[in-house]
N, CA, C and O atoms as a DFTB+ gen file, in Angstrom:
720 C
 N C O
     1  1      46.749      73.297     209.089
     2  2      46.040      73.528     207.861
     3  2      44.708      72.772     207.755
     4  3      44.584      71.675     208.300
     5  1      43.785      73.299     207.114
     6  2      42.483      72.673     207.037
     7  2      42.623      71.344     206.226
     8  3      41.909      70.379     206.498
     9  1      43.510      71.309     205.273
    10  2      43.751      70.125     204.460
    11  2      44.310      68.955     205.220
    12  3      44.126      67.806     204.820
    13  1      45.000      69.232     206.325
    14  2      45.632      68.179     207.124
    15  2      44.652      67.080     207.551
    16  3      45.032      65.915     207.670
    17  1      43.391      67.461     207.780
    18  2      42.433      66.454     208.232
    19  2      42.206      65.370     207.239
    20  3      41.730      64.301     207.620
    21  1      42.531      65.583     205.912
    22  2      42.408      64.576     204.903
    23  2      43.579      63.686     204.727
    24  3      43.557      62.806     203.867
    25  1      44.618      63.876     205.515
    26  2      45.830      63.142     205.371
    27  2      45.964      62.059     206.463
    28  3      45.929      62.376     207.652
    29  1      46.117      60.778     206.058
    30  2      46.315      59.685     207.075
    31  2      47.590      59.720     207.797
    32  3      47.665      59.517     209.009
    33  1      48.662      59.996     206.989
    34  2      49.993      60.030     207.648
    35  2      50.894      60.860     206.734
    36  3      50.661      60.959     205.530
    37  1      51.916      61.446     207.327
    38  2      52.898      62.239     206.604
    39  2      54.014      61.234     206.235
    40  3      54.572      60.586     207.121
    41  1      54.336      61.103     204.944
    42  2      55.416      60.238     204.477
    43  2      56.823      60.985     204.515
    44  3      57.846      60.447     204.938
    45  1      56.760      62.230     204.046
    46  2      58.002      63.002     204.050
    47  2      57.703      64.452     204.444
    48  3      56.864      65.130     203.850
    49  1      58.436      64.894     205.484
    50  2      58.234      66.295     205.916
    51  2      58.873      67.271     204.996
    52  3      59.618      66.881     204.096
    53  1      58.615      68.498     205.185
    54  2      59.241      69.605     204.335
    55  2      60.721      69.451     204.403
    56  3      61.400      69.503     203.378
    57  1      61.262      69.255     205.631
    58  2      62.686      69.138     205.771
    59  2      63.299      67.922     205.038
    60  3      64.394      68.011     204.484
    61  1      62.589      66.816     205.047
    62  2      63.059      65.648     204.345
    63  2      63.036      65.888     202.857
    64  3      63.944      65.450     202.151
    65  1      62.034      66.564     202.363
    66  2      61.913      66.882     200.931
    67  2      63.069      67.793     200.526
    68  3      63.677      67.579     199.478
    69  1      63.387      68.812     201.343
    70  2      64.482      69.719     201.044
    71  2      65.835      68.902     201.028
    72  3      66.696      69.151     200.184
    73  1      65.988      67.981     201.925
    74  2      67.217      67.168     201.993
    75  2      67.320      66.333     200.693
    76  3      68.408      66.198     200.134
    77  1      66.202      65.782     200.222
    78  2      66.231      65.051     198.933
    79  2      66.651      65.929     197.768
    80  3      67.459      65.517     196.935
    81  1      66.112      67.126     197.708
    82  2      66.479      68.095     196.677
    83  2      67.946      68.377     196.717
    84  3      68.604      68.348     195.677
    85  1      68.494      68.655     197.899
    86  2      69.890      68.905     198.071
    87  2      70.745      67.757     197.578
    88  3      71.710      67.960     196.841
    89  1      70.374      66.508     198.000
    90  2      71.141      65.313     197.625
    91  2      71.120      65.167     196.061
    92  3      72.156      64.958     195.430
    93  1      69.897      65.286     195.472
    94  2      69.804      65.093     194.055
    95  2      70.531      66.218     193.314
    96  3      71.227      65.979     192.327
    97  1      70.352      67.483     193.822
    98  2      71.036      68.602     193.199
    99  2      72.524      68.436     193.133
   100  3      73.160      68.706     192.114
   101  1      73.081      67.975     194.262
   102  2      74.526      67.730     194.371
   103  2      75.002      66.664     193.311
   104  3      76.000      66.833     192.611
   105  1      74.189      65.547     193.258
   106  2      74.513      64.452     192.344
   107  2      74.396      64.971     190.903
   108  3      75.287      64.692     190.100
   109  1      73.347      65.706     190.541
   110  2      73.247      66.207     189.171
   111  2      74.387      67.168     188.822
   112  3      74.896      67.172     187.702
   113  1      74.767      67.968     189.794
   114  2      75.916      68.889     189.564
   115  2      77.218      68.160     189.253
   116  3      78.006      68.597     188.414
   117  1      77.430      67.048     189.940
   118  2      78.619      66.241     189.640
   119  2      78.493      65.527     188.293
   120  3      79.429      65.505     187.494
   121  1      77.317      64.944     188.060
   122  2      77.112      64.153     186.801
   123  2      77.179      64.987     185.594
   124  3      77.615      64.499     184.552
   125  1      76.761      66.271     185.655
   126  2      76.794      67.144     184.452
   127  2      77.904      68.201     184.552
   128  3      77.790      69.271     183.955
   129  1      78.933      67.918     185.272
   130  2      80.046      68.852     185.377
   131  2      80.562      69.178     183.918
   132  3      80.774      68.273     183.110
   133  1      80.743      70.429     183.639
   134  2      81.287      70.820     182.305
   135  2      80.216      70.915     181.246
   136  3      80.502      71.267     180.102
   137  1      78.945      70.594     181.625
   138  2      77.876      70.640     180.644
   139  2      76.783      71.635     181.157
   140  3      76.840      72.106     182.293
   141  1      75.851      71.913     180.328
   142  2      74.713      72.762     180.651
   143  2      73.450      72.115     180.310
   144  3      72.863      72.395     179.264
   145  1      72.982      71.214     181.197
   146  2      71.742      70.445     180.850
   147  2      70.489      71.290     180.719
   148  3      70.360      72.363     181.308
   149  1      69.551      70.749     179.903
   150  2      68.265      71.347     179.812
   151  2      67.358      70.608     180.805
   152  3      67.059      69.430     180.608
   153  1      66.929      71.278     181.847
   154  2      66.031      70.669     182.822
   155  2      64.613      70.855     182.378
   156  3      64.167      71.980     182.152
   157  1      63.870      69.724     182.244
   158  2      62.518      69.853     181.663
   159  2      61.550      69.462     182.786
   160  3      61.554      68.331     183.271
   161  1      60.735      70.418     183.175
   162  2      59.695      70.223     184.194
   163  2      58.370      69.733     183.582
   164  3      57.826      70.350     182.666
   165  1      57.890      68.656     184.089
   166  2      56.566      68.134     183.630
   167  2      55.485      68.779     184.522
   168  3      55.376      68.491     185.714
   169  1      54.728      69.624     183.918
   170  2      53.659      70.385     184.603
   171  2      52.430      69.494     184.805
   172  3      52.169      68.613     183.986
   173  1      51.687      69.710     185.867
   174  2      51.816      70.724     186.854
   175  2      52.464      70.156     188.079
   176  3      53.051      70.903     188.861
   177  1      52.384      68.906     188.272
   178  2      52.819      68.257     189.545
   179  2      54.265      68.467     189.933
   180  3      54.556      68.620     191.120
   181  1      55.207      68.481     188.959
   182  2      56.606      68.544     189.298
   183  2      57.128      69.962     189.558
   184  3      58.304      70.136     189.877
   185  1      56.272      70.965     189.425
   186  2      56.704      72.373     189.530
   187  2      57.340      72.697     190.848
   188  3      58.345      73.407     190.867
   189  1      56.818      72.219     191.951
   190  2      57.397      72.527     193.252
   191  2      58.740      71.847     193.461
   192  3      59.709      72.468     193.898
   193  1      58.777      70.614     193.153
   194  2      60.040      69.807     193.218
   195  2      61.071      70.382     192.326
   196  3      62.224      70.545     192.725
   197  1      60.676      70.705     191.082
   198  2      61.569      71.247     190.053
   199  2      62.286      72.489     190.520
   200  3      63.505      72.612     190.400
   201  1      61.516      73.395     191.048
   202  2      62.040      74.706     191.543
   203  2      63.082      74.509     192.624
   204  3      64.167      75.090     192.598
   205  1      62.706      73.654     193.589
   206  2      63.594      73.423     194.714
   207  2      64.946      72.636     194.169
   208  3      66.067      72.910     194.597
   209  1      64.713      71.711     193.258
   210  2      65.803      70.927     192.770
   211  2      66.823      71.724     192.029
   212  3      68.022      71.606     192.283
   213  1      66.354      72.556     191.092
   214  2      67.356      73.351     190.299
   215  2      68.094      74.427     191.178
   216  3      69.217      74.823     190.868
   217  1      67.454      74.863     192.231
   218  2      68.176      75.795     193.135
   219  2      69.337      75.093     193.890
   220  3      70.237      75.757     194.403
   221  1      69.301      73.777     193.946
   222  2      70.388      73.011     194.577
   223  2      71.488      72.559     193.636
   224  3      72.447      71.901     194.037
   225  1      71.321      72.936     192.351
   226  2      72.326      72.590     191.377
   227  2      73.279      73.777     191.225
   228  3      72.880      74.886     190.870
   229  1      74.579      73.494     191.514
   230  2      75.591      74.580     191.490
   231  2      76.285      74.611     190.105
   232  3      77.459      74.266     189.974
   233  1      75.516      75.036     189.079
   234  2      75.981      75.071     187.738
   235  2      74.981      75.837     186.859
   236  3      73.868      76.143     187.286
   237  1      75.376      76.122     185.697
   238  2      74.398      76.771     184.766
   239  2      73.498      75.615     184.216
   240  3      73.961      74.538     183.841
   241  1      72.241      75.921     184.203
   242  2      71.241      75.026     183.612
   243  2      70.268      75.871     182.744
   244  3      70.102      77.072     182.957
   245  1      69.673      75.231     181.817
   246  2      68.576      75.850     181.083
   247  2      67.309      75.146     181.553
   248  3      67.332      73.997     181.995
   249  1      66.223      75.864     181.444
   250  2      64.939      75.214     181.909
   251  2      63.867      75.349     180.852
   252  3      63.835      76.323     180.100
   253  1      63.010      74.387     180.803
   254  2      61.838      74.404     179.847
   255  2      60.737      73.591     180.510
   256  3      60.962      72.917     181.516
   257  1      59.569      73.663     179.942
   258  2      58.430      73.042     180.562
   259  2      57.591      72.295     179.536
   260  3      57.468      72.730     178.391
   261  1      57.003      71.147     179.955
   262  2      56.099      70.449     179.142
   263  2      54.843      70.111     179.977
   264  3      54.925      69.831     181.173
   265  1      53.711      70.149     179.314
   266  2      52.456      69.662     179.967
   267  2      51.974      68.547     179.025
   268  3      51.854      68.722     177.813
   269  1      51.715      67.427     179.635
   270  2      51.224      66.219     178.844
   271  2      50.063      65.692     179.480
   272  3      49.850      65.880     180.678
   273  1      49.228      64.978     178.665
   274  2      48.029      64.329     179.204
   275  2      48.050      62.941     178.675
   276  3      48.279      62.728     177.484
   277  1      47.806      61.957     179.563
   278  2      47.634      60.590     179.205
   279  2      46.223      60.258     179.314
   280  3      45.724      60.160     180.436
   281  1      45.514      60.072     178.245
   282  2      44.128      59.869     178.304
   283  2      43.795      58.376     178.150
   284  3      44.514      57.608     177.511
   285  1      42.668      58.012     178.769
   286  2      42.189      56.600     178.748
   287  2      40.981      56.567     179.571
   288  3      40.422      57.612     179.904
   289  1      40.542      55.381     179.922
   290  2      39.324      55.247     180.711
   291  2      39.629      55.416     182.188
   292  3      40.631      54.914     182.698
   293  1      38.768      56.113     182.842
   294  2      38.837      56.314     184.300
   295  2      40.105      57.063     184.678
   296  3      40.481      58.050     184.046
   297  1      40.764      56.560     185.746
   298  2      41.960      57.223     186.287
   299  2      43.208      56.509     185.843
   300  3      44.304      56.862     186.281
   301  1      43.079      55.507     184.979
   302  2      44.257      54.713     184.547
   303  2      44.823      55.323     183.270
   304  3      44.091      55.624     182.328
   305  1      46.149      55.500     183.261
   306  2      46.864      56.041     182.117
   307  2      46.838      54.963     181.019
   308  3      47.052      53.782     181.293
   309  1      46.587      55.368     179.832
   310  2      46.598      54.486     178.617
   311  2      48.018      54.475     178.004
   312  3      48.347      53.580     177.225
   313  1      48.835      55.445     178.349
   314  2      50.078      55.548     177.745
   315  2      50.050      56.323     176.438
   316  3      51.103      56.575     175.851
   317  1      48.868      56.704     175.971
   318  2      48.731      57.562     174.828
   319  2      49.012      58.961     175.311
   320  3      48.275      59.466     176.157
   321  1      50.020      59.596     174.825
   322  2      50.454      60.883     175.334
   323  2      50.038      61.976     174.362
   324  3      50.333      61.967     173.166
   325  1      49.330      62.917     174.973
   326  2      48.916      64.133     174.193
   327  2      49.752      65.281     174.784
   328  3      49.755      65.512     175.993
   329  1      50.460      65.993     173.890
   330  2      51.248      67.119     174.432
   331  2      50.328      68.336     174.450
   332  3      49.776      68.735     173.425
   333  1      50.177      68.916     175.644
   334  2      49.368      70.077     175.842
   335  2      50.238      71.342     175.680
   336  3      49.813      72.333     175.087
   337  1      51.475      71.276     176.228
   338  2      52.478      72.393     176.051
   339  2      53.776      71.710     175.739
   340  3      54.318      70.919     176.511
   341  1      54.233      72.051     174.595
   342  2      55.535      71.439     174.110
   343  2      56.701      72.271     174.564
   344  3      56.524      73.387     175.054
   345  1      57.924      71.724     174.402
   346  2      59.049      72.454     174.740
   347  2      59.248      73.667     173.797
   348  3      58.852      73.620     172.632
   349  1      59.862      74.749     174.313
   350  2      60.166      75.846     173.496
   351  2      61.606      75.674     172.893
   352  3      61.961      76.320     171.907
   353  1      62.377      74.814     173.506
   354  2      63.793      74.649     173.152
   355  2      63.960      73.535     172.099
   356  3      63.189      72.577     172.029
   357  1      64.997      73.719     171.302
   358  2      65.408      72.655     170.345
   359  2      66.318      71.727     171.197
   360  3      67.274      72.205     171.808
   361  1      66.046      70.501     171.236
   362  2      66.796      69.620     172.110
   363  2      67.834      68.732     171.336
   364  3      68.506      67.871     171.904
   365  1      67.908      68.996     170.058
   366  2      68.929      68.303     169.264
   367  2      70.349      68.412     169.892
   368  3      70.861      69.506     170.133
   369  1      70.931      67.276     170.134
   370  2      72.317      67.239     170.682
   371  2      72.432      67.836     172.034
   372  3      73.534      68.214     172.432
   373  1      71.318      67.953     172.802
   374  2      71.377      68.529     174.196
   375  2      71.228      67.375     175.195
   376  3      70.642      66.329     174.919
   377  1      71.798      67.638     176.368
   378  2      71.615      66.727     177.518
   379  2      70.317      67.140     178.257
   380  3      70.207      68.251     178.777
   381  1      69.358      66.221     178.284
   382  2      68.044      66.484     178.829
   383  2      67.862      65.767     180.150
   384  3      68.213      64.594     180.271
   385  1      67.315      66.457     181.148
   386  2      66.882      65.841     182.395
   387  2      65.421      66.136     182.575
   388  3      65.018      67.267     182.848
   389  1      64.606      65.055     182.411
   390  2      63.167      65.194     182.662
   391  2      62.874      65.196     184.144
   392  3      63.302      64.262     184.821
   393  1      62.193      66.152     184.691
   394  2      61.927      66.211     186.106
   395  2      60.426      65.982     186.326
   396  3      59.583      66.756     185.873
   397  1      60.131      64.902     187.031
   398  2      58.762      64.503     187.232
   399  2      58.491      64.365     188.716
   400  3      59.418      64.088     189.477
   401  1      57.242      64.549     189.160
   402  2      56.908      64.389     190.577
   403  2      56.935      62.920     191.035
   404  3      57.538      62.566     192.048
   405  1      56.262      62.099     190.249
   406  2      56.115      60.694     190.700
   407  2      56.137      59.733     189.454
   408  3      55.580      60.031     188.398
   409  1      56.787      58.618     189.646
   410  2      56.819      57.596     188.570
   411  2      56.054      56.379     189.168
   412  3      56.511      55.729     190.109
   413  1      54.880      56.112     188.576
   414  2      54.185      54.943     189.052
   415  2      54.050      53.880     187.948
   416  3      54.913      53.007     187.852
   417  1      53.020      53.922     187.130
   418  2      52.920      52.877     186.047
   419  2      53.983      53.014     185.050
   420  3      54.428      52.006     184.502
   421  1      54.460      54.271     184.748
   422  2      55.506      54.426     183.762
   423  2      55.021      54.655     182.375
   424  3      55.785      55.053     181.495
   425  1      53.753      54.406     182.165
   426  2      53.189      54.589     180.802
   427  2      53.411      55.886     180.138
   428  3      53.936      55.941     179.026
   429  1      53.020      56.944     180.795
   430  2      53.186      58.231     180.214
   431  2      54.634      58.643     180.058
   432  3      55.006      59.168     179.008
   433  1      55.434      58.432     181.028
   434  2      56.852      58.859     180.982
   435  2      57.567      58.023     179.932
   436  3      58.408      58.569     179.217
   437  1      57.290      56.755     179.797
   438  2      57.947      55.903     178.845
   439  2      57.587      56.432     177.425
   440  3      58.499      56.547     176.607
   441  1      56.396      56.737     177.108
   442  2      56.008      57.257     175.832
   443  2      56.628      58.651     175.584
   444  3      57.050      58.930     174.462
   445  1      56.689      59.483     176.548
   446  2      57.247      60.774     176.467
   447  2      58.739      60.708     176.117
   448  3      59.215      61.456     175.263
   449  1      59.468      59.813     176.780
   450  2      60.910      59.622     176.461
   451  2      61.085      59.148     175.078
   452  3      62.005      59.597     174.394
   453  1      60.265      58.270     174.624
   454  2      60.317      57.833     173.217
   455  2      60.105      58.922     172.199
   456  3      60.784      59.015     171.177
   457  1      59.092      59.772     172.541
   458  2      58.851      60.894     171.668
   459  2      59.999      61.905     171.598
   460  3      60.321      62.435     170.534
   461  1      60.611      62.158     172.771
   462  2      61.789      63.079     172.830
   463  2      62.938      62.502     172.123
   464  3      63.687      63.251     171.495
   465  1      63.148      61.207     172.170
   466  2      64.306      60.570     171.499
   467  2      64.278      60.839     169.983
   468  3      65.325      60.905     169.339
   469  1      63.070      60.993     169.426
   470  2      62.943      61.246     168.013
   471  2      63.524      62.636     167.634
   472  3      63.783      62.906     166.462
   473  1      63.721      63.504     168.643
   474  2      64.302      64.820     168.368
   475  2      65.843      64.870     168.489
   476  3      66.476      65.921     168.384
   477  1      66.400      63.666     168.716
   478  2      67.878      63.468     168.657
   479  2      68.641      64.256     169.749
   480  3      69.590      64.971     169.427
   481  1      68.248      64.139     171.017
   482  2      69.117      64.755     172.084
   483  2      70.336      63.893     172.254
   484  3      70.395      62.733     171.846
   485  1      71.337      64.544     172.898
   486  2      72.574      63.812     173.262
   487  2      72.276      62.763     174.299
   488  3      72.795      61.649     174.220
   489  1      71.466      63.088     175.255
   490  2      71.076      62.145     176.325
   491  2      69.748      62.541     176.955
   492  3      69.338      63.701     176.922
   493  1      69.115      61.572     177.510
   494  2      67.875      61.851     178.302
   495  2      67.945      61.052     179.589
   496  3      68.082      59.828     179.567
   497  1      67.848      61.768     180.736
   498  2      67.812      61.163     182.066
   499  2      66.526      61.593     182.681
   500  3      65.913      62.579     182.272
   501  1      66.092      60.795     183.735
   502  2      64.860      61.073     184.405
   503  2      65.160      61.295     185.897
   504  3      65.830      60.466     186.512
   505  1      64.687      62.372     186.471
   506  2      64.739      62.640     187.889
   507  2      63.322      62.677     188.420
   508  3      62.486      63.414     187.896
   509  1      63.029      61.883     189.468
   510  2      61.702      61.891     190.046
   511  2      61.833      62.127     191.592
   512  3      62.778      61.697     192.252
   513  1      60.850      62.810     192.071
   514  2      60.803      62.957     193.585
   515  2      60.456      61.626     194.170
   516  3      61.104      61.209     195.130
   517  1      59.428      60.899     193.629
   518  2      58.915      59.765     194.133
   519  2      58.842      58.630     193.149
   520  3      58.276      58.807     192.070
   521  1      59.400      57.438     193.473
   522  2      59.252      56.285     192.647
   523  2      58.384      55.255     193.342
   524  3      58.603      54.908     194.503
   525  1      57.381      54.770     192.598
   526  2      56.424      53.840     193.136
   527  2      56.506      52.544     192.254
   528  3      55.624      52.285     191.435
   529  1      57.554      51.774     192.445
   530  2      57.746      50.602     191.551
   531  2      56.659      49.503     191.600
   532  3      56.523      48.726     190.655
   533  1      55.921      49.445     192.656
   534  2      54.897      48.432     192.784
   535  2      53.824      48.570     191.723
   536  3      53.115      47.609     191.426
   537  1      53.696      49.782     191.136
   538  2      52.607      49.970     190.129
   539  2      53.178      50.006     188.697
   540  3      52.434      50.283     187.756
   541  1      54.457      49.736     188.517
   542  2      55.111      49.822     187.227
   543  2      54.460      48.829     186.204
   544  3      54.290      47.644     186.488
   545  1      54.116      49.355     185.042
   546  2      53.565      48.594     183.989
   547  2      54.614      48.563     182.809
   548  3      54.880      47.510     182.230
   549  1      55.155      49.688     182.504
   550  2      56.166      49.804     181.455
   551  2      57.582      49.642     182.041
   552  3      57.806      49.938     183.215
   553  1      58.536      49.169     181.214
   554  2      59.873      48.994     181.686
   555  2      60.627      50.296     181.592
   556  3      61.278      50.571     180.584
   557  1      60.545      51.105     182.639
   558  2      61.290      52.420     182.690
   559  2      61.717      52.557     184.108
   560  3      60.994      52.213     185.043
   561  1      62.940      53.082     184.254
   562  2      63.545      53.325     185.530
   563  2      64.063      54.713     185.618
   564  3      64.689      55.170     184.662
   565  1      63.860      55.414     186.671
   566  2      64.417      56.732     186.844
   567  2      65.906      56.669     187.107
   568  3      66.419      55.695     187.657
   569  1      66.585      57.719     186.708
   570  2      68.030      57.762     186.926
   571  2      68.373      58.440     188.246
   572  3      69.437      58.224     188.827
   573  1      67.410      59.291     188.710
   574  2      67.583      60.020     189.970
   575  2      66.286      59.899     190.753
   576  3      65.210      60.153     190.212
   577  1      66.376      59.510     192.036
   578  2      65.126      59.219     192.835
   579  2      65.318      59.919     194.205
   580  3      66.310      59.747     194.914
   581  1      64.287      60.713     194.503
   582  2      64.259      61.323     195.815
   583  2      63.991      60.229     196.895
   584  3      64.778      60.001     197.814
   585  1      62.814      59.573     196.705
   586  2      62.429      58.502     197.608
   587  2      61.658      57.398     196.873
   588  3      60.961      57.692     195.901
   589  1      61.761      56.173     197.298
   590  2      60.954      55.088     196.814
   591  2      59.817      54.902     197.796
   592  3      60.069      54.838     198.999
   593  1      58.573      54.814     197.341
   594  2      57.397      54.740     198.181
   595  2      56.602      53.514     197.927
   596  3      56.690      52.919     196.853
   597  1      55.792      53.104     198.935
   598  2      54.897      51.963     198.775
   599  2      53.659      52.405     197.881
   600  3      53.530      53.579     197.533
   601  1      52.832      51.498     197.556
   602  2      51.671      51.713     196.709
   603  2      50.573      52.338     197.577
   604  3      49.648      51.657     198.021
   605  1      50.699      53.665     197.808
   606  2      49.692      54.440     198.463
   607  2      49.443      55.649     197.679
   608  3      50.301      56.054     196.895
   609  1      48.254      56.294     197.848
   610  2      47.895      57.460     197.179
   611  2      48.377      58.705     197.886
   612  3      47.878      59.044     198.959
   613  1      49.355      59.402     197.292
   614  2      50.046      60.510     197.944
   615  2      49.711      61.838     197.321
   616  3      49.438      61.940     196.125
   617  1      49.738      62.863     198.165
   618  2      49.505      64.237     197.720
   619  2      50.435      65.163     198.504
   620  3      51.066      64.786     199.492
   621  1      50.476      66.370     198.011
   622  2      51.305      67.399     198.613
   623  2      52.598      67.646     197.878
   624  3      53.053      66.784     197.126
   625  1      53.203      68.804     198.077
   626  2      54.469      69.167     197.457
   627  2      54.357      69.068     195.927
   628  3      55.276      68.610     195.249
   629  1      53.231      69.502     195.418
   630  2      53.016      69.502     193.956
   631  2      52.053      68.331     193.499
   632  3      51.404      68.438     192.458
   633  1      51.985      67.303     194.240
   634  2      51.138      66.143     193.912
   635  2      49.731      66.485     194.298
   636  3      49.501      67.141     195.314
   637  1      48.744      66.029     193.466
   638  2      47.403      66.429     193.760
   639  2      46.419      65.255     193.687
   640  3      46.728      64.156     193.226
   641  1      45.233      65.563     194.168
   642  2      44.026      64.771     193.891
   643  2      42.964      65.776     193.430
   644  3      42.566      66.678     194.167
   645  1      42.527      65.587     192.198
   646  2      41.516      66.529     191.689
   647  2      41.968      68.036     191.783
   648  3      41.180      68.923     192.113
   649  1      43.227      68.256     191.485
   650  2      43.862      69.590     191.526
   651  2      43.912      70.211     192.940
   652  3      44.132      71.414     193.082
   653  1      43.714      69.411     193.943
   654  2      43.785      69.857     195.371
   655  2      44.995      69.279     196.010
   656  3      45.552      68.291     195.532
   657  1      45.417      69.890     197.103
   658  2      46.516      69.460     197.979
   659  2      47.908      69.767     197.508
   660  3      48.871      69.527     198.237
   661  1      48.049      70.300     196.288
   662  2      49.401      70.566     195.727
   663  2      50.222      71.496     196.672
   664  3      51.450      71.405     196.692
   665  1      49.578      72.359     197.428
   666  2      50.299      73.318     198.226
   667  2      50.626      72.869     199.634
   668  3      51.099      73.653     200.457
   669  1      50.369      71.595     199.904
   670  2      50.851      71.108     201.190
   671  2      52.373      71.086     201.224
   672  3      52.980      70.706     200.222
   673  1      53.014      71.466     202.300
   674  2      54.455      71.579     202.339
   675  2      55.148      70.181     202.510
   676  3      56.377      70.109     202.527
   677  1      54.390      69.121     202.632
   678  2      54.908      67.802     202.863
   679  2      54.190      66.851     201.863
   680  3      53.259      67.227     201.150
   681  1      54.692      65.601     201.868
   682  2      53.970      64.542     201.105
   683  2      53.291      63.624     202.052
   684  3      53.924      63.075     202.953
   685  1      52.029      63.444     201.876
   686  2      51.221      62.611     202.740
   687  2      50.344      61.654     202.035
   688  3      50.099      61.795     200.837
   689  1      49.851      60.658     202.759
   690  2      48.958      59.670     202.215
   691  2      47.518      60.272     202.393
   692  3      47.125      60.695     203.481
   693  1      46.782      60.282     201.287
   694  2      45.410      60.811     201.339
   695  2      44.484      59.814     201.846
   696  3      44.566      58.647     201.463
   697  1      43.556      60.217     202.733
   698  2      42.603      59.364     203.355
   699  2      41.667      58.814     202.205
   700  3      41.085      59.581     201.438
   701  1      41.562      57.507     202.135
   702  2      40.740      56.922     201.053
   703  2      39.296      57.422     201.012
   704  3      38.672      57.388     199.952
   705  1      38.739      57.897     202.166
   706  2      37.388      58.395     202.149
   707  2      37.219      59.606     201.341
   708  3      36.091      59.951     200.989
   709  1      38.284      60.285     201.016
   710  2      38.292      61.558     200.253
   711  2      37.989      61.179     198.726
   712  3      37.261      61.888     198.030
   713  1      38.559      60.088     198.287
   714  2      38.398      59.722     196.850
   715  2      37.623      58.437     196.622
   716  3      37.536      57.973     195.484
   717  1      37.071      57.863     197.639
   718  2      36.298      56.608     197.475
   719  2      34.994      56.832     196.847
   720  3      34.236      55.883     196.644
């Protein structure tokens, strides 16, 4: 691929990503046995992971989507969450699983969880493909993690830089010269 030249190293191959989806899907299937969770995809980044994850869940699930924006100065999240696309579903007394591509500072996800709690769901859990705890600012931990990663700028498999690289079939570290 032409985009490969911008990648320093591949962190997770397509096969490793599918294995993580299978592992997480099996765990979610066990944890929600006898229930019908509402799987909430946070757009745009989580869309690829979300699709692969729910296909690995051997149970009935409902799906919905949210698009949120965390605005602030530069590239740093302020934690002020603006909902661009809200849920279509009523989540009162529902089991919710928020599916996100990456958890780094935690500011946006922390605020989003607080906002959703006001709608009185039965439970809220968080599933992330990638957890980057070195950058955590807010006290939030995912319940389901594909992989824990070091503090590197990653793209691919839905993750982007400037809306690019989402369609890479793997997760790789972006060469700093691309965004410097």
